[in-house]
Short mmCIF file of N, CA and C in Angstrom, two decimals:
data_model
loop_
_atom_site.label_atom_id
_atom_site.label_comp_id
_atom_site.label_asym_id
_atom_site.label_seq_id
_atom_site.Cartn_x
_atom_site.Cartn_y
_atom_site.Cartn_z
N MET Z 1 17.47 13.88 -34.78
CA MET Z 1 16.81 13.83 -33.49
C MET Z 1 17.85 13.48 -32.43
N SER Z 2 17.81 14.14 -31.30
CA SER Z 2 18.80 13.91 -30.25
C SER Z 2 18.54 12.57 -29.55
N LYS Z 3 19.58 12.09 -28.86
CA LYS Z 3 19.47 10.81 -28.16
C LYS Z 3 18.43 10.88 -27.04
N LYS Z 4 18.34 12.04 -26.40
CA LYS Z 4 17.40 12.20 -25.30
C LYS Z 4 15.96 12.04 -25.78
N LYS Z 5 15.64 12.64 -26.93
CA LYS Z 5 14.29 12.52 -27.47
C LYS Z 5 13.99 11.09 -27.88
N LYS Z 6 14.99 10.40 -28.45
CA LYS Z 6 14.78 9.01 -28.84
C LYS Z 6 14.49 8.15 -27.62
N LYS Z 7 15.23 8.41 -26.52
CA LYS Z 7 15.00 7.64 -25.30
C LYS Z 7 13.60 7.90 -24.75
N GLN Z 8 13.16 9.17 -24.81
CA GLN Z 8 11.83 9.50 -24.31
C GLN Z 8 10.76 8.83 -25.15
N GLN Z 9 10.95 8.77 -26.47
CA GLN Z 9 9.97 8.10 -27.33
C GLN Z 9 9.93 6.61 -27.01
N ARG Z 10 11.12 6.02 -26.81
CA ARG Z 10 11.19 4.60 -26.52
C ARG Z 10 10.57 4.28 -25.17
N ALA Z 11 10.70 5.19 -24.22
CA ALA Z 11 10.16 4.96 -22.89
C ALA Z 11 8.66 4.76 -22.92
N GLY Z 12 7.96 5.42 -23.84
CA GLY Z 12 6.52 5.24 -23.96
C GLY Z 12 6.15 3.84 -24.41
N LYS Z 13 6.97 3.24 -25.24
CA LYS Z 13 6.71 1.89 -25.72
C LYS Z 13 7.12 0.84 -24.69
N ASP Z 14 8.09 1.17 -23.85
CA ASP Z 14 8.61 0.22 -22.88
C ASP Z 14 7.80 0.28 -21.59
N ALA Z 15 6.57 -0.13 -21.66
CA ALA Z 15 5.70 -0.06 -20.50
C ALA Z 15 5.48 -1.45 -19.92
N VAL Z 16 5.01 -1.47 -18.70
CA VAL Z 16 4.69 -2.74 -18.04
C VAL Z 16 3.44 -3.30 -18.69
N VAL Z 17 3.50 -4.56 -19.08
CA VAL Z 17 2.39 -5.21 -19.76
C VAL Z 17 1.47 -5.89 -18.75
N ALA Z 18 2.06 -6.59 -17.77
CA ALA Z 18 1.25 -7.30 -16.79
C ALA Z 18 2.01 -7.38 -15.47
N THR Z 19 1.27 -7.35 -14.37
CA THR Z 19 1.87 -7.53 -13.05
C THR Z 19 1.12 -8.63 -12.31
N ASN Z 20 1.83 -9.28 -11.42
CA ASN Z 20 1.24 -10.32 -10.59
C ASN Z 20 0.99 -9.70 -9.22
N ARG Z 21 -0.20 -9.15 -9.03
CA ARG Z 21 -0.50 -8.41 -7.81
C ARG Z 21 -0.63 -9.32 -6.59
N ARG Z 22 -1.04 -10.55 -6.80
CA ARG Z 22 -1.20 -11.49 -5.68
C ARG Z 22 0.14 -11.97 -5.14
N ALA Z 23 1.19 -11.88 -5.96
CA ALA Z 23 2.49 -12.44 -5.56
C ALA Z 23 3.02 -11.79 -4.28
N ARG Z 24 2.97 -10.48 -4.20
CA ARG Z 24 3.50 -9.81 -3.01
C ARG Z 24 2.59 -9.98 -1.80
N HIS Z 25 1.35 -10.36 -2.03
CA HIS Z 25 0.43 -10.62 -0.93
C HIS Z 25 0.64 -12.04 -0.39
N ASP Z 26 0.84 -13.00 -1.27
CA ASP Z 26 0.94 -14.40 -0.87
C ASP Z 26 2.36 -14.86 -0.56
N PHE Z 27 3.36 -14.10 -1.00
CA PHE Z 27 4.75 -14.52 -0.84
C PHE Z 27 5.60 -13.38 -0.30
N THR Z 28 6.67 -13.75 0.39
CA THR Z 28 7.70 -12.81 0.78
C THR Z 28 8.78 -12.87 -0.29
N ILE Z 29 9.02 -11.78 -0.98
CA ILE Z 29 9.99 -11.75 -2.08
C ILE Z 29 11.38 -11.51 -1.49
N LEU Z 30 12.27 -12.47 -1.69
CA LEU Z 30 13.62 -12.39 -1.15
C LEU Z 30 14.60 -11.73 -2.12
N ASP Z 31 14.45 -12.00 -3.41
CA ASP Z 31 15.37 -11.47 -4.41
C ASP Z 31 14.65 -11.43 -5.76
N THR Z 32 15.07 -10.52 -6.64
CA THR Z 32 14.45 -10.44 -7.97
C THR Z 32 15.52 -10.58 -9.05
N TYR Z 33 15.10 -11.13 -10.19
CA TYR Z 33 15.97 -11.32 -11.34
C TYR Z 33 15.23 -10.84 -12.58
N GLU Z 34 15.98 -10.27 -13.52
CA GLU Z 34 15.42 -9.88 -14.81
C GLU Z 34 15.83 -10.94 -15.82
N CYS Z 35 14.86 -11.49 -16.53
CA CYS Z 35 15.18 -12.52 -17.52
C CYS Z 35 14.35 -12.31 -18.78
N GLY Z 36 14.86 -12.83 -19.87
CA GLY Z 36 14.15 -12.78 -21.13
C GLY Z 36 13.21 -13.96 -21.25
N VAL Z 37 12.30 -13.90 -22.21
CA VAL Z 37 11.33 -14.97 -22.43
C VAL Z 37 11.43 -15.39 -23.89
N ALA Z 38 11.60 -16.69 -24.13
CA ALA Z 38 11.66 -17.21 -25.50
C ALA Z 38 10.23 -17.38 -26.00
N LEU Z 39 9.85 -16.60 -27.01
CA LEU Z 39 8.50 -16.62 -27.54
C LEU Z 39 8.50 -17.12 -28.98
N VAL Z 40 7.36 -17.62 -29.42
CA VAL Z 40 7.23 -18.10 -30.80
C VAL Z 40 5.99 -17.49 -31.45
N GLY Z 41 6.02 -17.41 -32.76
CA GLY Z 41 4.85 -17.02 -33.54
C GLY Z 41 4.22 -15.71 -33.15
N THR Z 42 2.94 -15.76 -32.89
CA THR Z 42 2.15 -14.55 -32.66
C THR Z 42 2.08 -14.14 -31.20
N GLU Z 43 2.90 -14.73 -30.34
CA GLU Z 43 2.83 -14.42 -28.91
C GLU Z 43 3.14 -12.96 -28.61
N VAL Z 44 4.12 -12.39 -29.27
CA VAL Z 44 4.49 -10.99 -29.01
C VAL Z 44 3.34 -10.06 -29.38
N LYS Z 45 2.68 -10.32 -30.51
CA LYS Z 45 1.55 -9.48 -30.92
C LYS Z 45 0.41 -9.56 -29.92
N SER Z 46 0.15 -10.75 -29.42
CA SER Z 46 -0.90 -10.93 -28.44
C SER Z 46 -0.54 -10.21 -27.13
N ILE Z 47 0.72 -10.26 -26.73
CA ILE Z 47 1.16 -9.58 -25.51
C ILE Z 47 1.05 -8.07 -25.69
N ARG Z 48 1.42 -7.56 -26.85
CA ARG Z 48 1.32 -6.11 -27.11
C ARG Z 48 -0.12 -5.64 -27.06
N GLU Z 49 -1.08 -6.53 -27.37
CA GLU Z 49 -2.50 -6.19 -27.23
C GLU Z 49 -2.91 -6.13 -25.77
N GLY Z 50 -2.06 -6.59 -24.86
CA GLY Z 50 -2.35 -6.57 -23.44
C GLY Z 50 -3.08 -7.79 -22.95
N LYS Z 51 -3.10 -8.84 -23.75
CA LYS Z 51 -3.83 -10.04 -23.38
C LYS Z 51 -2.87 -11.07 -22.79
N VAL Z 52 -2.50 -10.86 -21.54
CA VAL Z 52 -1.62 -11.82 -20.87
C VAL Z 52 -1.97 -11.84 -19.39
N SER Z 53 -1.85 -13.02 -18.78
CA SER Z 53 -2.19 -13.17 -17.37
C SER Z 53 -1.08 -13.93 -16.65
N LEU Z 54 -0.56 -13.33 -15.58
CA LEU Z 54 0.47 -13.96 -14.76
C LEU Z 54 -0.13 -14.65 -13.54
N ALA Z 55 -1.43 -14.74 -13.46
CA ALA Z 55 -2.12 -15.13 -12.24
C ALA Z 55 -1.62 -16.43 -11.62
N ASP Z 56 -1.65 -17.54 -12.32
CA ASP Z 56 -1.29 -18.82 -11.72
C ASP Z 56 0.08 -19.31 -12.16
N SER Z 57 0.88 -18.45 -12.72
CA SER Z 57 2.14 -18.90 -13.30
C SER Z 57 3.25 -19.01 -12.25
N PHE Z 58 4.22 -19.85 -12.54
CA PHE Z 58 5.38 -20.05 -11.69
C PHE Z 58 6.51 -20.57 -12.56
N ALA Z 59 7.72 -20.55 -12.04
CA ALA Z 59 8.88 -21.02 -12.81
C ALA Z 59 9.49 -22.24 -12.13
N THR Z 60 10.01 -23.15 -12.95
CA THR Z 60 10.70 -24.33 -12.45
C THR Z 60 12.05 -24.44 -13.13
N ILE Z 61 12.96 -25.16 -12.48
CA ILE Z 61 14.27 -25.40 -13.06
C ILE Z 61 14.35 -26.88 -13.40
N ASP Z 62 14.59 -27.18 -14.69
CA ASP Z 62 14.63 -28.56 -15.15
C ASP Z 62 15.86 -28.75 -16.04
N ARG Z 63 16.76 -29.60 -15.63
CA ARG Z 63 17.98 -29.91 -16.39
C ARG Z 63 18.78 -28.66 -16.76
N GLY Z 64 18.93 -27.77 -15.81
CA GLY Z 64 19.74 -26.58 -16.04
C GLY Z 64 19.07 -25.49 -16.85
N GLU Z 65 17.76 -25.60 -17.07
CA GLU Z 65 17.00 -24.58 -17.79
C GLU Z 65 15.83 -24.13 -16.93
N VAL Z 66 15.49 -22.86 -17.04
CA VAL Z 66 14.37 -22.31 -16.27
C VAL Z 66 13.16 -22.21 -17.19
N TRP Z 67 12.04 -22.77 -16.75
CA TRP Z 67 10.81 -22.79 -17.54
C TRP Z 67 9.69 -22.08 -16.80
N LEU Z 68 8.96 -21.25 -17.52
CA LEU Z 68 7.79 -20.55 -16.98
C LEU Z 68 6.56 -21.36 -17.34
N GLN Z 69 5.80 -21.75 -16.33
CA GLN Z 69 4.65 -22.61 -16.55
C GLN Z 69 3.36 -21.88 -16.21
N HIS Z 70 2.31 -22.24 -16.93
CA HIS Z 70 0.95 -21.72 -16.73
C HIS Z 70 0.83 -20.22 -17.01
N LEU Z 71 1.72 -19.66 -17.82
CA LEU Z 71 1.55 -18.27 -18.27
C LEU Z 71 0.51 -18.29 -19.38
N ASN Z 72 -0.55 -17.54 -19.22
CA ASN Z 72 -1.63 -17.55 -20.19
C ASN Z 72 -1.49 -16.38 -21.16
N ILE Z 73 -1.14 -16.70 -22.41
CA ILE Z 73 -1.11 -15.71 -23.49
C ILE Z 73 -2.14 -16.16 -24.51
N PRO Z 74 -3.34 -15.56 -24.52
CA PRO Z 74 -4.38 -16.00 -25.46
C PRO Z 74 -3.93 -15.86 -26.91
N GLU Z 75 -4.61 -16.57 -27.79
CA GLU Z 75 -4.27 -16.53 -29.21
C GLU Z 75 -4.46 -15.11 -29.74
N TYR Z 76 -3.65 -14.76 -30.73
CA TYR Z 76 -3.70 -13.45 -31.36
C TYR Z 76 -5.00 -13.34 -32.15
N SER Z 77 -5.71 -12.24 -31.98
CA SER Z 77 -7.04 -12.08 -32.59
C SER Z 77 -6.99 -12.09 -34.11
N MET Z 78 -5.92 -11.55 -34.70
CA MET Z 78 -5.82 -11.49 -36.15
C MET Z 78 -5.04 -12.67 -36.73
N GLY Z 79 -4.66 -13.62 -35.88
CA GLY Z 79 -3.86 -14.76 -36.33
C GLY Z 79 -4.70 -15.79 -37.05
N THR Z 80 -4.00 -16.68 -37.75
CA THR Z 80 -4.68 -17.76 -38.48
C THR Z 80 -4.22 -19.09 -37.91
N TRP Z 81 -3.96 -20.04 -38.76
CA TRP Z 81 -3.53 -21.36 -38.31
C TRP Z 81 -2.14 -21.31 -37.68
N THR Z 82 -1.44 -20.20 -37.81
CA THR Z 82 -0.10 -20.08 -37.23
C THR Z 82 -0.13 -19.65 -35.76
N ASN Z 83 -1.31 -19.54 -35.17
CA ASN Z 83 -1.40 -19.11 -33.78
C ASN Z 83 -0.69 -20.08 -32.85
N HIS Z 84 -0.28 -19.57 -31.72
CA HIS Z 84 0.45 -20.34 -30.73
C HIS Z 84 -0.49 -21.05 -29.76
N SER Z 85 0.05 -21.96 -28.98
CA SER Z 85 -0.71 -22.62 -27.92
C SER Z 85 -0.73 -21.69 -26.70
N PRO Z 86 -1.90 -21.35 -26.17
CA PRO Z 86 -1.98 -20.33 -25.12
C PRO Z 86 -1.28 -20.67 -23.80
N ARG Z 87 -1.28 -21.93 -23.36
CA ARG Z 87 -0.75 -22.27 -22.04
C ARG Z 87 0.53 -23.09 -22.09
N ARG Z 88 1.29 -23.00 -23.16
CA ARG Z 88 2.51 -23.80 -23.27
C ARG Z 88 3.58 -23.31 -22.30
N ASN Z 89 4.55 -24.17 -21.99
CA ASN Z 89 5.67 -23.78 -21.14
C ASN Z 89 6.65 -22.95 -21.96
N ARG Z 90 7.15 -21.87 -21.36
CA ARG Z 90 8.05 -20.98 -22.07
C ARG Z 90 9.40 -20.93 -21.36
N LYS Z 91 10.46 -20.97 -22.15
CA LYS Z 91 11.81 -20.96 -21.61
C LYS Z 91 12.20 -19.55 -21.19
N LEU Z 92 12.80 -19.43 -20.00
CA LEU Z 92 13.30 -18.15 -19.52
C LEU Z 92 14.80 -18.08 -19.77
N LEU Z 93 15.27 -16.92 -20.18
CA LEU Z 93 16.66 -16.75 -20.57
C LEU Z 93 17.43 -16.03 -19.46
N LEU Z 94 18.32 -16.78 -18.82
CA LEU Z 94 19.15 -16.26 -17.74
C LEU Z 94 20.60 -16.70 -17.98
N HIS Z 95 21.54 -16.03 -17.32
CA HIS Z 95 22.93 -16.45 -17.39
C HIS Z 95 23.11 -17.75 -16.61
N ARG Z 96 24.08 -18.55 -17.00
CA ARG Z 96 24.33 -19.84 -16.36
C ARG Z 96 24.57 -19.68 -14.86
N ARG Z 97 25.35 -18.69 -14.45
CA ARG Z 97 25.63 -18.53 -13.02
C ARG Z 97 24.36 -18.16 -12.25
N GLU Z 98 23.45 -17.42 -12.87
CA GLU Z 98 22.19 -17.08 -12.21
C GLU Z 98 21.33 -18.34 -12.05
N ILE Z 99 21.30 -19.17 -13.08
CA ILE Z 99 20.52 -20.41 -13.01
C ILE Z 99 21.07 -21.32 -11.93
N ASP Z 100 22.40 -21.46 -11.86
CA ASP Z 100 23.02 -22.31 -10.84
C ASP Z 100 22.73 -21.77 -9.44
N SER Z 101 22.78 -20.46 -9.29
CA SER Z 101 22.48 -19.84 -8.00
C SER Z 101 21.03 -20.09 -7.60
N LEU Z 102 20.11 -19.90 -8.55
CA LEU Z 102 18.69 -20.13 -8.27
C LEU Z 102 18.42 -21.60 -7.93
N GLU Z 103 19.07 -22.48 -8.66
CA GLU Z 103 18.86 -23.91 -8.43
C GLU Z 103 19.26 -24.30 -7.01
N GLY Z 104 20.36 -23.73 -6.52
CA GLY Z 104 20.79 -24.00 -5.16
C GLY Z 104 19.82 -23.45 -4.13
N LYS Z 105 19.23 -22.29 -4.40
CA LYS Z 105 18.31 -21.67 -3.45
C LYS Z 105 16.94 -22.33 -3.43
N VAL Z 106 16.52 -22.88 -4.56
CA VAL Z 106 15.18 -23.45 -4.67
C VAL Z 106 15.16 -24.93 -4.26
N ARG Z 107 16.31 -25.57 -4.29
CA ARG Z 107 16.40 -27.01 -4.10
C ARG Z 107 15.77 -27.51 -2.79
N ASP Z 108 15.90 -26.76 -1.70
CA ASP Z 108 15.40 -27.23 -0.40
C ASP Z 108 13.88 -27.34 -0.32
N GLY Z 109 13.15 -26.70 -1.21
CA GLY Z 109 11.70 -26.83 -1.25
C GLY Z 109 10.94 -25.74 -0.52
N LYS Z 110 11.61 -24.90 0.24
CA LYS Z 110 10.93 -23.83 0.96
C LYS Z 110 10.70 -22.60 0.09
N ARG Z 111 11.50 -22.48 -0.96
CA ARG Z 111 11.42 -21.29 -1.82
C ARG Z 111 10.95 -21.68 -3.21
N THR Z 112 10.38 -20.69 -3.89
CA THR Z 112 9.88 -20.92 -5.24
C THR Z 112 10.16 -19.70 -6.11
N LEU Z 113 9.99 -19.85 -7.40
CA LEU Z 113 10.21 -18.76 -8.35
C LEU Z 113 8.86 -18.28 -8.87
N ILE Z 114 8.57 -17.01 -8.66
CA ILE Z 114 7.28 -16.42 -9.01
C ILE Z 114 7.50 -15.25 -9.97
N PRO Z 115 6.77 -15.20 -11.09
CA PRO Z 115 6.87 -14.02 -11.97
C PRO Z 115 6.14 -12.84 -11.33
N LEU Z 116 6.81 -11.69 -11.31
CA LEU Z 116 6.24 -10.51 -10.69
C LEU Z 116 5.71 -9.50 -11.70
N LYS Z 117 6.46 -9.33 -12.80
CA LYS Z 117 6.11 -8.27 -13.75
C LYS Z 117 6.58 -8.69 -15.14
N LEU Z 118 5.79 -8.36 -16.14
CA LEU Z 118 6.13 -8.62 -17.54
C LEU Z 118 6.16 -7.28 -18.25
N TYR Z 119 7.27 -6.96 -18.91
CA TYR Z 119 7.41 -5.64 -19.53
C TYR Z 119 8.34 -5.72 -20.74
N PHE Z 120 8.27 -4.67 -21.57
CA PHE Z 120 9.16 -4.56 -22.72
C PHE Z 120 10.30 -3.62 -22.36
N LYS Z 121 11.52 -4.01 -22.76
CA LYS Z 121 12.70 -3.20 -22.54
C LYS Z 121 13.50 -3.22 -23.83
N ASP Z 122 13.64 -2.07 -24.46
CA ASP Z 122 14.31 -1.94 -25.75
C ASP Z 122 13.71 -2.88 -26.79
N GLY Z 123 12.41 -3.03 -26.77
CA GLY Z 123 11.72 -3.85 -27.76
C GLY Z 123 11.71 -5.33 -27.47
N ARG Z 124 12.31 -5.76 -26.38
CA ARG Z 124 12.35 -7.18 -26.04
C ARG Z 124 11.53 -7.42 -24.77
N LEU Z 125 10.85 -8.54 -24.75
CA LEU Z 125 10.02 -8.87 -23.60
C LEU Z 125 10.89 -9.35 -22.45
N LYS Z 126 10.71 -8.76 -21.28
CA LYS Z 126 11.46 -9.13 -20.09
C LYS Z 126 10.47 -9.52 -18.99
N LEU Z 127 10.94 -10.39 -18.10
CA LEU Z 127 10.14 -10.85 -16.98
C LEU Z 127 10.92 -10.61 -15.70
N GLU Z 128 10.28 -10.01 -14.72
CA GLU Z 128 10.90 -9.87 -13.40
C GLU Z 128 10.50 -11.09 -12.60
N LEU Z 129 11.48 -11.90 -12.27
CA LEU Z 129 11.26 -13.16 -11.57
C LEU Z 129 11.68 -12.99 -10.12
N GLY Z 130 10.83 -13.41 -9.20
CA GLY Z 130 11.13 -13.25 -7.78
C GLY Z 130 11.38 -14.58 -7.10
N LEU Z 131 12.44 -14.63 -6.30
CA LEU Z 131 12.69 -15.77 -5.43
C LEU Z 131 11.87 -15.53 -4.18
N ALA Z 132 10.94 -16.43 -3.88
CA ALA Z 132 9.95 -16.13 -2.85
C ALA Z 132 9.75 -17.29 -1.88
N GLU Z 133 9.31 -16.93 -0.68
CA GLU Z 133 8.86 -17.89 0.33
C GLU Z 133 7.39 -17.62 0.59
N GLY Z 134 6.62 -18.67 0.75
CA GLY Z 134 5.19 -18.52 1.00
C GLY Z 134 4.91 -17.90 2.36
N LYS Z 135 3.88 -17.08 2.43
CA LYS Z 135 3.47 -16.47 3.70
C LYS Z 135 2.38 -17.31 4.34
N GLN Z 136 2.41 -17.36 5.65
CA GLN Z 136 1.33 -17.97 6.41
C GLN Z 136 0.25 -16.90 6.64
N ALA Z 137 -0.89 -17.33 7.14
CA ALA Z 137 -2.00 -16.39 7.36
C ALA Z 137 -1.61 -15.30 8.36
N TYR Z 138 -0.87 -15.67 9.42
CA TYR Z 138 -0.50 -14.66 10.41
C TYR Z 138 0.50 -13.65 9.84
N ASP Z 139 1.35 -14.08 8.90
CA ASP Z 139 2.27 -13.15 8.24
C ASP Z 139 1.49 -12.11 7.44
N LYS Z 140 0.45 -12.56 6.76
CA LYS Z 140 -0.37 -11.65 5.96
C LYS Z 140 -1.06 -10.63 6.86
N ARG Z 141 -1.57 -11.11 8.00
CA ARG Z 141 -2.24 -10.21 8.94
C ARG Z 141 -1.27 -9.18 9.51
N GLN Z 142 -0.04 -9.62 9.81
CA GLN Z 142 0.96 -8.68 10.33
C GLN Z 142 1.30 -7.62 9.29
N ASP Z 143 1.41 -8.01 8.03
CA ASP Z 143 1.69 -7.05 6.96
C ASP Z 143 0.58 -6.02 6.84
N ILE Z 144 -0.66 -6.48 6.90
CA ILE Z 144 -1.81 -5.57 6.81
C ILE Z 144 -1.81 -4.60 7.99
N LYS Z 145 -1.53 -5.12 9.19
CA LYS Z 145 -1.49 -4.28 10.38
C LYS Z 145 -0.39 -3.23 10.27
N LYS Z 146 0.78 -3.64 9.79
CA LYS Z 146 1.90 -2.72 9.64
C LYS Z 146 1.58 -1.62 8.63
N ARG Z 147 0.94 -2.00 7.53
CA ARG Z 147 0.57 -1.01 6.51
C ARG Z 147 -0.41 0.01 7.05
N THR Z 148 -1.43 -0.45 7.80
CA THR Z 148 -2.41 0.49 8.35
C THR Z 148 -1.76 1.43 9.38
N GLU Z 149 -0.84 0.90 10.19
CA GLU Z 149 -0.14 1.75 11.16
C GLU Z 149 0.69 2.82 10.45
N GLU Z 150 1.40 2.43 9.40
CA GLU Z 150 2.21 3.39 8.64
C GLU Z 150 1.32 4.45 8.00
N ARG Z 151 0.17 4.03 7.50
CA ARG Z 151 -0.77 4.96 6.88
C ARG Z 151 -1.28 5.97 7.91
N GLU Z 152 -1.59 5.49 9.13
CA GLU Z 152 -2.07 6.38 10.18
C GLU Z 152 -0.99 7.37 10.61
N ILE Z 153 0.26 6.89 10.67
CA ILE Z 153 1.37 7.77 11.06
C ILE Z 153 1.55 8.88 10.04
N THR Z 154 1.56 8.52 8.76
CA THR Z 154 1.73 9.56 7.73
C THR Z 154 0.55 10.52 7.71
N ARG Z 155 -0.64 10.02 7.97
CA ARG Z 155 -1.82 10.88 8.02
C ARG Z 155 -1.70 11.86 9.18
N GLU Z 156 -1.26 11.37 10.35
CA GLU Z 156 -1.12 12.22 11.53
C GLU Z 156 -0.02 13.26 11.31
N LEU Z 157 1.08 12.85 10.71
CA LEU Z 157 2.15 13.81 10.42
C LEU Z 157 1.67 14.88 9.45
N GLY Z 158 0.88 14.50 8.48
CA GLY Z 158 0.33 15.46 7.54
C GLY Z 158 -0.57 16.46 8.23
N ARG Z 159 -1.36 15.98 9.19
CA ARG Z 159 -2.24 16.88 9.94
C ARG Z 159 -1.43 17.87 10.77
N ARG Z 160 -0.36 17.38 11.40
CA ARG Z 160 0.45 18.26 12.26
C ARG Z 160 1.17 19.31 11.43
N ILE Z 161 1.62 18.91 10.25
CA ILE Z 161 2.30 19.88 9.39
C ILE Z 161 1.33 20.97 8.96
N LYS Z 162 0.11 20.58 8.65
CA LYS Z 162 -0.90 21.55 8.20
C LYS Z 162 -1.44 22.38 9.36
N GLY Z 163 -1.21 21.93 10.61
CA GLY Z 163 -1.67 22.69 11.76
C GLY Z 163 -3.05 22.30 12.23
N ILE Z 164 -3.53 21.16 11.77
CA ILE Z 164 -4.85 20.70 12.19
C ILE Z 164 -4.67 19.77 13.38
N ASN Z 165 -5.31 20.07 14.48
CA ASN Z 165 -5.22 19.22 15.66
C ASN Z 165 -6.36 18.22 15.66
N ALA Z 166 -6.01 16.97 15.91
CA ALA Z 166 -7.04 15.95 15.92
C ALA Z 166 -7.15 15.31 17.27
#
């Protein structure tokens, strides 16, 4: 089998498992990082079933290590007494220089680390972590207004291209 076909087969398995849709609404994402997640026991099987929620999760830096907190991975349905704890803190795997850089950026208290996307890459679970600042209510309103204006502009351009006068 050629390398191209193998990559195409693998691409089907390497899909996004979960996204944090509220993150981009509630926060301004300044930078993103790809990191691994240290998992135990039946957590991978449960994630492959699609039973994972990024809703209230966030990351903290403690003693030079990055920890993902409040990530909900329910117990594996076919598991026994070896099942994992659903809401335990999970260690995120990053390079030392990335951790030091993040620690400096988060230290002032205005920024936080938010998980954006959970996906498999080459059979390993990866997390897209975003360095974010919280949005105020007026920021959210401005974003909504800008989106609607852009939508109207593209709609009007589409009409003009098609020759429909409005």
